Short mmCIF file of C-alpha atoms and ligand atoms in Angstrom, two decimals:
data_model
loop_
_atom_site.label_atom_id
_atom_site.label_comp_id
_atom_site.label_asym_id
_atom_site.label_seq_id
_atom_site.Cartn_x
_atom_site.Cartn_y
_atom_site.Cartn_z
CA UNK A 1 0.00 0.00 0.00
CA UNK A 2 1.46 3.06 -0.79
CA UNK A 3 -0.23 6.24 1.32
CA UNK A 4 -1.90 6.04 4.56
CA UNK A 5 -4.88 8.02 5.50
CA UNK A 6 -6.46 8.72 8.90
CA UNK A 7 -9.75 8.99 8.90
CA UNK A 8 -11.29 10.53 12.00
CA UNK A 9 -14.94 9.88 13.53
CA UNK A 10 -15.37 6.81 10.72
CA UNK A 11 -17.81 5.19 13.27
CA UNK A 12 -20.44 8.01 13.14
CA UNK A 13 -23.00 8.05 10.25
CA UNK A 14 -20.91 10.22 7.53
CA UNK A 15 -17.58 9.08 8.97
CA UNK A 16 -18.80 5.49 7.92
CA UNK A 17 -19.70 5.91 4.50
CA UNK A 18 -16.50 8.13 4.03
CA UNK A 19 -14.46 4.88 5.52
CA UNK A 20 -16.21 2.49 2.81
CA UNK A 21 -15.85 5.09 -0.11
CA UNK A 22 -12.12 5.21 0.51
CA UNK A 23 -11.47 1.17 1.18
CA UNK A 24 -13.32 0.14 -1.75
CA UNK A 25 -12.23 2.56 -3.97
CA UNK A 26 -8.42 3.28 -3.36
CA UNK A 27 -7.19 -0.77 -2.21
CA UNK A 28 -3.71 0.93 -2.53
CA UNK A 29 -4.08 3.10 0.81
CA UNK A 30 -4.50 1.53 3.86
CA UNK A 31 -7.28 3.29 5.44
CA UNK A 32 -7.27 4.08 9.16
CA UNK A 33 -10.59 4.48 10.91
CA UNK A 34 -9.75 6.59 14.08
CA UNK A 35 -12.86 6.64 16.75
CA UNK A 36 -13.26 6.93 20.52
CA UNK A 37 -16.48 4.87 19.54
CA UNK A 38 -19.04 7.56 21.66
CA UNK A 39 -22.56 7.21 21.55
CA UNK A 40 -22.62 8.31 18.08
CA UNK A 41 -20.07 5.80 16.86
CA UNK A 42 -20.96 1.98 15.87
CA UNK A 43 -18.68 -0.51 14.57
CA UNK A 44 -21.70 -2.23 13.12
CA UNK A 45 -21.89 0.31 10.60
CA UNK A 46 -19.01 -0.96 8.86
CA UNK A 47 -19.26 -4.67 9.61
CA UNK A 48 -19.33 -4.97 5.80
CA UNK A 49 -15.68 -3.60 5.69
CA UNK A 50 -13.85 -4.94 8.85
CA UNK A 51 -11.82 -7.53 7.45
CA UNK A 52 -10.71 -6.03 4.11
CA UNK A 53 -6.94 -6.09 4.02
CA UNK A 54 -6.21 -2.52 3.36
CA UNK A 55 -8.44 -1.41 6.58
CA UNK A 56 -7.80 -0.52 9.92
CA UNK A 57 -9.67 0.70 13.62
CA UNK A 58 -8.02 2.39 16.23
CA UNK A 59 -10.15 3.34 18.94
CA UNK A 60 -8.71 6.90 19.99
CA UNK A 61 -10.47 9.87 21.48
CA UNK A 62 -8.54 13.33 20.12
CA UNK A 63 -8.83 14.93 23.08
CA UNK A 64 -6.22 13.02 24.62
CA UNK A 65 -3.07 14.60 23.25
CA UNK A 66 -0.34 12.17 23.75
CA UNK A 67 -2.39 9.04 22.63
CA UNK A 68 -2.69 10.99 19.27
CA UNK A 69 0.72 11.87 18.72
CA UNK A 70 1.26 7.95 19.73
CA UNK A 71 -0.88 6.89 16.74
CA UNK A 72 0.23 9.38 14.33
CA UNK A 73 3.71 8.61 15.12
CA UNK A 74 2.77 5.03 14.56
CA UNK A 75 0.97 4.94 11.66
CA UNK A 76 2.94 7.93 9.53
CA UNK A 77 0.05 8.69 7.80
CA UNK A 78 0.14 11.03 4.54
CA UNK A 79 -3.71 12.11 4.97
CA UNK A 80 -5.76 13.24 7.18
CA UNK A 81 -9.71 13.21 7.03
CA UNK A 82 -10.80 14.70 9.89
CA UNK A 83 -14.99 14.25 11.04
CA UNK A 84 -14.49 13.41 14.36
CA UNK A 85 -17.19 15.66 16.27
CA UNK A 86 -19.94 15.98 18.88
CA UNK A 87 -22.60 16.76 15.91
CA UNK A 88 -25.78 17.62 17.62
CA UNK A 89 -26.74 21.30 18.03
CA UNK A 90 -29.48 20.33 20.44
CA UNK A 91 -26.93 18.14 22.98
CA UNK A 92 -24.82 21.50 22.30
CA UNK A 93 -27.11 23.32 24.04
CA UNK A 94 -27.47 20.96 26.92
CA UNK A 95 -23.33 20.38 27.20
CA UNK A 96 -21.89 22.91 25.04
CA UNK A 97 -18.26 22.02 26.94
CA UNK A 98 -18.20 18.52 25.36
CA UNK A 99 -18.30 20.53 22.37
CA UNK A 100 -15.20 23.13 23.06
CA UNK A 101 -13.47 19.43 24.18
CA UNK A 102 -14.08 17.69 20.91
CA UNK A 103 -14.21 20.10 18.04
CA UNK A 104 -11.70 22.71 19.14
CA UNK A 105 -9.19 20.90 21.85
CA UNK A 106 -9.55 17.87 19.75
CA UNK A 107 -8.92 19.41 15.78
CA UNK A 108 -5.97 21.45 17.63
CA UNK A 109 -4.60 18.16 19.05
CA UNK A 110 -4.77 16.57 15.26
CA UNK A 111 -2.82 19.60 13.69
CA UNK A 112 -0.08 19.49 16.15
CA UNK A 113 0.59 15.57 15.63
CA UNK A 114 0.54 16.43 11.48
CA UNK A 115 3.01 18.85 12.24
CA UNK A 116 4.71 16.57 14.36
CA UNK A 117 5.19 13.66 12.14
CA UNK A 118 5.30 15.64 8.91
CA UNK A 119 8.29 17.93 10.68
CA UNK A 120 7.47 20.74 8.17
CA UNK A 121 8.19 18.64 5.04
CA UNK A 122 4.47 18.49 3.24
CA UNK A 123 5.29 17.02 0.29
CA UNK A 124 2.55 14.84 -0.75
CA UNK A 125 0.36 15.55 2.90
CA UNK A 126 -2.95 17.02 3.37
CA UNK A 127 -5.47 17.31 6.52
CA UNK A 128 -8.81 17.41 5.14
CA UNK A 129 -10.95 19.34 7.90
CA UNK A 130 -14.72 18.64 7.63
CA UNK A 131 -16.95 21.13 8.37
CA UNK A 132 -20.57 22.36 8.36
CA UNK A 133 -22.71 25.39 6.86
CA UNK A 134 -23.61 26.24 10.10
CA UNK A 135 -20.87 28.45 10.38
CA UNK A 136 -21.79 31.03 8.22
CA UNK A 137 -25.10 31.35 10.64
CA UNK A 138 -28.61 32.09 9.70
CA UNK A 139 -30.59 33.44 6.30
CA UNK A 140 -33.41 35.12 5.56
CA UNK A 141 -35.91 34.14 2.98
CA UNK A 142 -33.27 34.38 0.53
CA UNK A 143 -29.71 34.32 -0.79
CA UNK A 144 -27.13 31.84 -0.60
CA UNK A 145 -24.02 30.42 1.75
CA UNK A 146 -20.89 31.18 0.01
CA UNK A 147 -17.46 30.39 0.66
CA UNK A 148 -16.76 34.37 0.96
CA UNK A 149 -19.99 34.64 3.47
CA UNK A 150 -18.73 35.96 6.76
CA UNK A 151 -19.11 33.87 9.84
CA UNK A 152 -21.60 34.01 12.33
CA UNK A 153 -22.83 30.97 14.01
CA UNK A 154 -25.51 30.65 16.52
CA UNK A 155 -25.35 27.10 18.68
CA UNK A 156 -22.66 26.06 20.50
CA UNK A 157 -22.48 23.30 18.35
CA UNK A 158 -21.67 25.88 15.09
CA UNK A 159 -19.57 28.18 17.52
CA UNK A 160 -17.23 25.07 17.72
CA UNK A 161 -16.86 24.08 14.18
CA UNK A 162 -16.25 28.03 13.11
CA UNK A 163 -13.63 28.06 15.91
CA UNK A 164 -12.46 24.79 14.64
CA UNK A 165 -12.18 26.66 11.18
CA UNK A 166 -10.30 28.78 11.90
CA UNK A 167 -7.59 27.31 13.40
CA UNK A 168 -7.39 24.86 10.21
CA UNK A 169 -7.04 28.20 8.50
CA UNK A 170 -4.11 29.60 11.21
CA UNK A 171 -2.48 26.05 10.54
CA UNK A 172 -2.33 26.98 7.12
CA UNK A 173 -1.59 30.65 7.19
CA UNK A 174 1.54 30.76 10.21
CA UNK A 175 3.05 27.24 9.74
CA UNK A 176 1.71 25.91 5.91
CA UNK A 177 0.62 22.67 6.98
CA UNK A 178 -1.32 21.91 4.05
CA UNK A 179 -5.10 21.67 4.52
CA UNK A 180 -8.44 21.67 2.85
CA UNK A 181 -11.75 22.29 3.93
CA UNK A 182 -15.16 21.02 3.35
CA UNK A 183 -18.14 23.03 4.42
CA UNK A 184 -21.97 20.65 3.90
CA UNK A 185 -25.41 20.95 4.27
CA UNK A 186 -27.68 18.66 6.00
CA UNK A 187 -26.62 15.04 5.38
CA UNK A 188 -29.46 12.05 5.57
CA UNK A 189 -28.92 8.29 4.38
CA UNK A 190 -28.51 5.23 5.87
CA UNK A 191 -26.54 5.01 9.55
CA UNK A 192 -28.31 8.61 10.52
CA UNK A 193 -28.39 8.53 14.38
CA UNK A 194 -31.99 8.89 14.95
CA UNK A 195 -31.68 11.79 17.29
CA UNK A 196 -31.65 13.79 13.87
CA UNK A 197 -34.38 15.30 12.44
CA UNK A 198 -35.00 12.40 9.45
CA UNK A 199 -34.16 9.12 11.38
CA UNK A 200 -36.05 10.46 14.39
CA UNK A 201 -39.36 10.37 12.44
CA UNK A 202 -38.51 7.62 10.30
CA UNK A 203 -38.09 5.77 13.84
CA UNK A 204 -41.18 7.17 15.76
CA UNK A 205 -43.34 6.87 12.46
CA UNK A 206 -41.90 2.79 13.36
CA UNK A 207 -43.69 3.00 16.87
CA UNK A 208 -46.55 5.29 16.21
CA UNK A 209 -44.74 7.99 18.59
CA UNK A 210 -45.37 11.96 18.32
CA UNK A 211 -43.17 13.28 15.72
CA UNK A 212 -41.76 16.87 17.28
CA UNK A 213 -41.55 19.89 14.97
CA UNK A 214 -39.71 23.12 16.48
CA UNK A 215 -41.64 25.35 16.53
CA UNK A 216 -44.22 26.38 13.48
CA UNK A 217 -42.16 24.33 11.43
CA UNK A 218 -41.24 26.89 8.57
CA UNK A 219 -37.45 26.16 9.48
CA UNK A 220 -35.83 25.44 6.11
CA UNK A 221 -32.61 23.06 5.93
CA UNK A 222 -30.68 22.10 2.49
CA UNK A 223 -30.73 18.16 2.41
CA UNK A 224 -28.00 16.09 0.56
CA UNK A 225 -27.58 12.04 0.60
CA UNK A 226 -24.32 11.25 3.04
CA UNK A 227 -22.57 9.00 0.06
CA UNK A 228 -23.00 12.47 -2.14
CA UNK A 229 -20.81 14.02 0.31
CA UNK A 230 -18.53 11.20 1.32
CA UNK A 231 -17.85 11.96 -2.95
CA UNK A 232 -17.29 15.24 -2.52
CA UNK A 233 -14.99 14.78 0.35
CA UNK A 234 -12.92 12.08 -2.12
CA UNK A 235 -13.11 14.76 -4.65
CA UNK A 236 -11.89 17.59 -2.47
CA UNK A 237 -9.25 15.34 -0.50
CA UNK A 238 -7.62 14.79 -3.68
CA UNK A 239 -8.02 17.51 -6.08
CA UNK A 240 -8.90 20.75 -4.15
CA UNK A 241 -6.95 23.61 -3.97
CA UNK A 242 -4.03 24.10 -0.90
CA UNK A 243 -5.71 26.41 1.72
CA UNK A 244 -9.10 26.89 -0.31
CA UNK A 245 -12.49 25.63 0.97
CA UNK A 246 -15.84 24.30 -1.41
CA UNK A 247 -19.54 24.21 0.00
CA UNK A 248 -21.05 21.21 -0.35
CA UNK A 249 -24.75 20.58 -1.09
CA UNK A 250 -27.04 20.14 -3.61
CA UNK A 251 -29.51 22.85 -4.19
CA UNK A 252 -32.32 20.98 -2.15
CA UNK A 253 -34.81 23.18 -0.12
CA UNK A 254 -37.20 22.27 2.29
CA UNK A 255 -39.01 22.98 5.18
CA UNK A 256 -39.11 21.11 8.09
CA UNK A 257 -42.96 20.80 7.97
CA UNK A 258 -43.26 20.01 4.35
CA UNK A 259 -39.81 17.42 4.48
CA UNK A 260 -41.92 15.75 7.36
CA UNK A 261 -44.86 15.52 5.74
CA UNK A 262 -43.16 13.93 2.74
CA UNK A 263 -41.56 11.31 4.74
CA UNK A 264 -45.14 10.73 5.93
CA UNK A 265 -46.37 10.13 2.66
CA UNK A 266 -43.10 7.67 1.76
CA UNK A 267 -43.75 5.86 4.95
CA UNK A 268 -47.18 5.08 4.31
CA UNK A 269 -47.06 3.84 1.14
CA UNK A 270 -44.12 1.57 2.56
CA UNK A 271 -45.53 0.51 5.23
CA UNK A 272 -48.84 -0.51 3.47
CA UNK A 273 -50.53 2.17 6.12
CA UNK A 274 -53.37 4.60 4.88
CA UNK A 275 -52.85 7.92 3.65
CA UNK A 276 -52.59 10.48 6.57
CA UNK A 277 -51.72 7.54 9.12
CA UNK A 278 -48.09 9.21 9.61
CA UNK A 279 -49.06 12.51 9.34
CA UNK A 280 -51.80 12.21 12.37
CA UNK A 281 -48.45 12.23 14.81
CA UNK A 282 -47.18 15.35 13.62
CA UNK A 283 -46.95 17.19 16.93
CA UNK A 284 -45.78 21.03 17.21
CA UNK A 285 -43.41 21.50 19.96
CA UNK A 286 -41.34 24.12 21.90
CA UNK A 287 -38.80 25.56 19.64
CA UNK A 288 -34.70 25.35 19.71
CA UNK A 289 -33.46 28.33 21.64
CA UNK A 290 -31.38 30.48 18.97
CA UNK A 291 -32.90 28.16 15.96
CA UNK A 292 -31.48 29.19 12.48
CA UNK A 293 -34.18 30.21 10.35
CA UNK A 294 -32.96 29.26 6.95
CA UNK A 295 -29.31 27.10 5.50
CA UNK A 296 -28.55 26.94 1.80
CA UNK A 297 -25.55 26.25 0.00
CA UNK A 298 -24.32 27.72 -3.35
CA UNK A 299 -22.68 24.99 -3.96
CA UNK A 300 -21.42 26.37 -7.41
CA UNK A 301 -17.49 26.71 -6.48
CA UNK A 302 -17.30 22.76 -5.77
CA UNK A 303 -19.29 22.02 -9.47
CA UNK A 304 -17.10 24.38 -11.41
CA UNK A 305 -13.80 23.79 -10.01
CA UNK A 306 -14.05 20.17 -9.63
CA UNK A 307 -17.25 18.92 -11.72
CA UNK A 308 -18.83 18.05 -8.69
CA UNK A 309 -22.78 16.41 -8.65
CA UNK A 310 -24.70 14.55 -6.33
CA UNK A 311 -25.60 11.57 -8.01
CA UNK A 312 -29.39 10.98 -6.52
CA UNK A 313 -32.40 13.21 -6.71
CA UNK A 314 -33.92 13.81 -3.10
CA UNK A 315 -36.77 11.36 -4.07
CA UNK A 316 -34.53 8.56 -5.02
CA UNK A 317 -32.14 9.55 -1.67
CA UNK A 318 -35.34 9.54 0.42
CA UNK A 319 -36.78 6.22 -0.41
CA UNK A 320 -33.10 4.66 -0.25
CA UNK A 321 -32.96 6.09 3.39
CA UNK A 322 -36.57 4.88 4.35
CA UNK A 323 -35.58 1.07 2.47
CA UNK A 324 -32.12 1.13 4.62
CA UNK A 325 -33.95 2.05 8.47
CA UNK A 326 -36.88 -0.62 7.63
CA UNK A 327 -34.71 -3.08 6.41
CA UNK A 328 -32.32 -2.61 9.61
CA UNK A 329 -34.75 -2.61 12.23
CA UNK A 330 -32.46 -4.00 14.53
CA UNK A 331 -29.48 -1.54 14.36
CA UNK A 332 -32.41 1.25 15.11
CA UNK A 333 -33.21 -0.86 18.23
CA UNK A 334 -30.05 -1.17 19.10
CA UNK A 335 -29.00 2.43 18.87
CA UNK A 336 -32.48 3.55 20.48
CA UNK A 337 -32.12 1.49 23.96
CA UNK A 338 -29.73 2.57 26.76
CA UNK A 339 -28.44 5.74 27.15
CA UNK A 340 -30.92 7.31 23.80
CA UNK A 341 -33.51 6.51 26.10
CA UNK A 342 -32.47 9.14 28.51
CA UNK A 343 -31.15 12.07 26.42
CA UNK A 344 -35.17 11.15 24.37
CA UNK A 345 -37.27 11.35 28.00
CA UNK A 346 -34.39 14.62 28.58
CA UNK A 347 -35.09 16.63 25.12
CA UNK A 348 -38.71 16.24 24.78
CA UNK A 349 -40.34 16.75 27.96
CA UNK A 350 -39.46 20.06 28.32
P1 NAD B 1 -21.79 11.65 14.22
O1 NAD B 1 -22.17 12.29 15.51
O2 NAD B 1 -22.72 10.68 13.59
O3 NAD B 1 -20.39 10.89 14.38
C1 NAD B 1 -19.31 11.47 15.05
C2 NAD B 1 -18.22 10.42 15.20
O4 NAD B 1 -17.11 11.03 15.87
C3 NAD B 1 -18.64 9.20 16.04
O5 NAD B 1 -18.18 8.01 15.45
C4 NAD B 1 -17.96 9.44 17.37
O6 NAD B 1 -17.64 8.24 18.06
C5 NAD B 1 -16.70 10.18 16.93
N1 NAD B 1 -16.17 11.02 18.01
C6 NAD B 1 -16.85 11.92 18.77
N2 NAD B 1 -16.03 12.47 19.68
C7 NAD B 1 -14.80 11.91 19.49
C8 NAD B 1 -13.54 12.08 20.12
N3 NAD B 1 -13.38 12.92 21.15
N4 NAD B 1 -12.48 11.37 19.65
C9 NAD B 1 -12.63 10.52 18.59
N5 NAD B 1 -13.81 10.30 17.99
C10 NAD B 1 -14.88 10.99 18.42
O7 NAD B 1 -21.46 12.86 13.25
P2 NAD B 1 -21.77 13.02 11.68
O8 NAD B 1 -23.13 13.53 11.53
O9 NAD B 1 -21.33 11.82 10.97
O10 NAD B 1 -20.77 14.23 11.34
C11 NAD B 1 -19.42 13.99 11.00
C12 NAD B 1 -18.72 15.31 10.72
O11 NAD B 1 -19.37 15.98 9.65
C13 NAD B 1 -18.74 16.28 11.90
O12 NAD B 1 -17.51 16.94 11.95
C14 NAD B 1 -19.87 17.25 11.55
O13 NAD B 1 -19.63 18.51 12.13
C15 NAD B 1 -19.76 17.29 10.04
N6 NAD B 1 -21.02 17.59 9.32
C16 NAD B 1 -22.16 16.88 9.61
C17 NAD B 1 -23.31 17.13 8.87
C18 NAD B 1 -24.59 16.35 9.12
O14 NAD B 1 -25.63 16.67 8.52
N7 NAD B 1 -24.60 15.33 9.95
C19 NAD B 1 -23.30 18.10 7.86
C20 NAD B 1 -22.11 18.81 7.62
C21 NAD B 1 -20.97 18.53 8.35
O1 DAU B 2 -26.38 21.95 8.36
C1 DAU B 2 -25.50 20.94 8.71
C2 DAU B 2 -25.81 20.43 10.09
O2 DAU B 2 -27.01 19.65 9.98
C3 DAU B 2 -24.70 19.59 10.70
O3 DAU B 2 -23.57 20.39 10.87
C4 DAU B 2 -25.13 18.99 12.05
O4 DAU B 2 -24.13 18.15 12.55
C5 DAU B 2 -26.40 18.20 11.83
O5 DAU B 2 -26.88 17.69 13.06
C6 DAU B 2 -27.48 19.06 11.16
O6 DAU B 2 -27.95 20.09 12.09
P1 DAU B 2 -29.49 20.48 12.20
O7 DAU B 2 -29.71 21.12 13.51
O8 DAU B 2 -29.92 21.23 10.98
O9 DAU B 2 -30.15 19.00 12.12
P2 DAU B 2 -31.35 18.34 12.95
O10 DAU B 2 -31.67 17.06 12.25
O11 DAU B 2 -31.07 18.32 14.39
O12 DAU B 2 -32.54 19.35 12.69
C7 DAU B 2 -33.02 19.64 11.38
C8 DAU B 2 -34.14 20.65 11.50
O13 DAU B 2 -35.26 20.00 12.13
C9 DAU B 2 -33.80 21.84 12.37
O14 DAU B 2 -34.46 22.99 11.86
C10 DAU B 2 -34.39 21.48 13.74
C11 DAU B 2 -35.61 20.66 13.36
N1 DAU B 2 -35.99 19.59 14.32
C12 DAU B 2 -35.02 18.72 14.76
C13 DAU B 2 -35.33 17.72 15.65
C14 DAU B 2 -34.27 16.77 16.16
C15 DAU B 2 -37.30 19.46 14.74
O15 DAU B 2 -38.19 20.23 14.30
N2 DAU B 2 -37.61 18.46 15.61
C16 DAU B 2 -36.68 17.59 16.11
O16 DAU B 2 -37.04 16.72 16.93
#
């Protein structure tokens, strides 16, 4: 094998299909799936890849400093991915410290062991930083995320990743370590943790539970299907531009209310149920504190640079998603029991 990549956070749900992109696709790296394996990461999603020869877990949380440099300095990798993160802006703003732990301490702790190993010689080495539009903060009824719009993020969750930004960026600018970085919309597909908005309803439509929209539901998020951006992350890792950062996402629109509804009518129809059985749990609830009214990507930089385009509709992504979670009924129970139990009874009693 001749280049080693880290990948970090290949447990969670875009980490995964990232991790399977990579080992299928490039057998000449040898792929190495850092995790610390939290709530959010499962070895089960990637049961189908364990044993290939050019694959690799270490279980490894980034906050711990030394353990990092240990691995790095063991495994001399050429590559970094890095998606390692708390991701949930409503656990943010119950525990916003995990957050400053994980997705600052931790992506500071990752650029000093690349500058470590790679001793200022980058020939051939790139840290891929993986990022979110939340950044960039809130829009109104119109316009468009840019790479050039300013940031302003809202949660603690997006103040996090925009610190986390910018010291990719500082990397970069006082020492050139070589980096990219990869700013997405709102991911669904198969492995979603169903704390999220999509696998939440997917799994209470399942149990005939109350399916909680913020608010009046007008909230508008810009949807794209993970292995679309486990693509563009191949795309960008390898052919983006030292230093420069793409938007990822796929021109896709929709309000919470309206996506909900949708997935009522899919479910249905799946589930051999009649119309309006789904949409009868649609329950209006107390809103996110700070909520971001509108994300949307112009996502026109990654296209023209790189000839980058998600390869499903939202239709075809949706019913692929719905088809994974009801033929893997037992992952869902597995990842709903224990500890999602508590942090469910937590969020939605309030
Ligand atoms: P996820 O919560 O499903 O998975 C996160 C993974 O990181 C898990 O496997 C977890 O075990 C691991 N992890 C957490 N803390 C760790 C630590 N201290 N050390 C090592 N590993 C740790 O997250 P996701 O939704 O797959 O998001 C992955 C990345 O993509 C994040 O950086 C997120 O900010 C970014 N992102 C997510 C979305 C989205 O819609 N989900 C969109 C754009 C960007
Ligand atoms: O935009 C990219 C971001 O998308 C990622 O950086 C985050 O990691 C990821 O979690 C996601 O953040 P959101 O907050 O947009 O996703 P979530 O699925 O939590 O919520 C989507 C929308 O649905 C949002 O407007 C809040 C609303 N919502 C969410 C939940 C969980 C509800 O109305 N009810 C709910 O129960």
């Amino acid at each position: 094998m001749n280049k080693t990549i880290i990948i970090t956070g290949g447990a969670g749900f875009i980490g995964s299909h990232v991790v399977r992109e990579f080992v299928h696709k490039y057998p000449q790296y040898h792929i190495v799936n850092l995790d610390a394996l939290t709530y959010a990461g499962n070895l089960e999603n990637l049961k189908d890849i364990q044993d290939f020869p050019n694959y690799t877990f270490v279980k490894a949380d980034i906050t711990d400093a030394g353990h990092i440099l240990d691995v790095f300095r063991h495994y001399r990798p050429n590559g970094i991915i890095h998606l390692a993160a708390e991701s949930h802006v409503d656990r943010s703003i119950a525990d916003p410290s995990a957050f400053v732990m994980t997705n600052v301490i931790g992506t500071v702790n990752l650029l000093n062991a690349a500058r470590d190993i790679w001793k200022d010689d980058y020939r051939g080495k790139r840290f891929h930083h993986v990022s979110t539009d939340e950044v960039y903060g809130a829009l109104g009824d119109t316009g468009l995320f840019t790479e050039e719009t300013n940031y302003d993020p809202h949660s603690p969750y997006s103040a996090s990743k925009a610190s986390s930004d910018h010291f990719v960026r500082a990397y970069h600018d006082t020492y050139g370590l070589p980096i990219v970085i990869t700013n997405c919309s709102n991911n669904y597909g198969p492995n979603h943790f169903p704390e999220k908005l999509i696998p939440l309803c997917i799994h209470n439509i399942l149990n005939n539970k109350p399916l909680p929209i913020y608010g009046d539901g007008k909230y508008t998020r810009d949807w794209l299907f993970v292995i679309d951006h486990a693509k563009a992350i191949d795309l960008v890792y390898h052919q983006g531009k030292d230093g420069g950062s793409y938007n990822v996402g796929g021109f896709n629109e929709w309000q919470n209310i309206d996506l909900v509804k949708e997935l009522c009518k899919q479910m249905d129809q799946k589930l051999n149920r009649p119309e309006g059985t789904a949409n009868k749990l649609i329950t209006f609830v107390k809103d996110r504190p700070g909520h971001d009214l509108r994300y949307a990507i112009d996502a026109t930089k990654i296209n023209q640079e790189l000839g980058y385009q998600p390869s499903v509709t939202f239709e075809q992504g949706l019913s692929l998603t719905i088809d994974w979670f009801l033929s893997n009924q037992v992952w869902l129970d597995n990842v709903t029991s224990g500890e999602y139990q508590k942090y469910y009874q937590e969020q939605y009693s309030k």
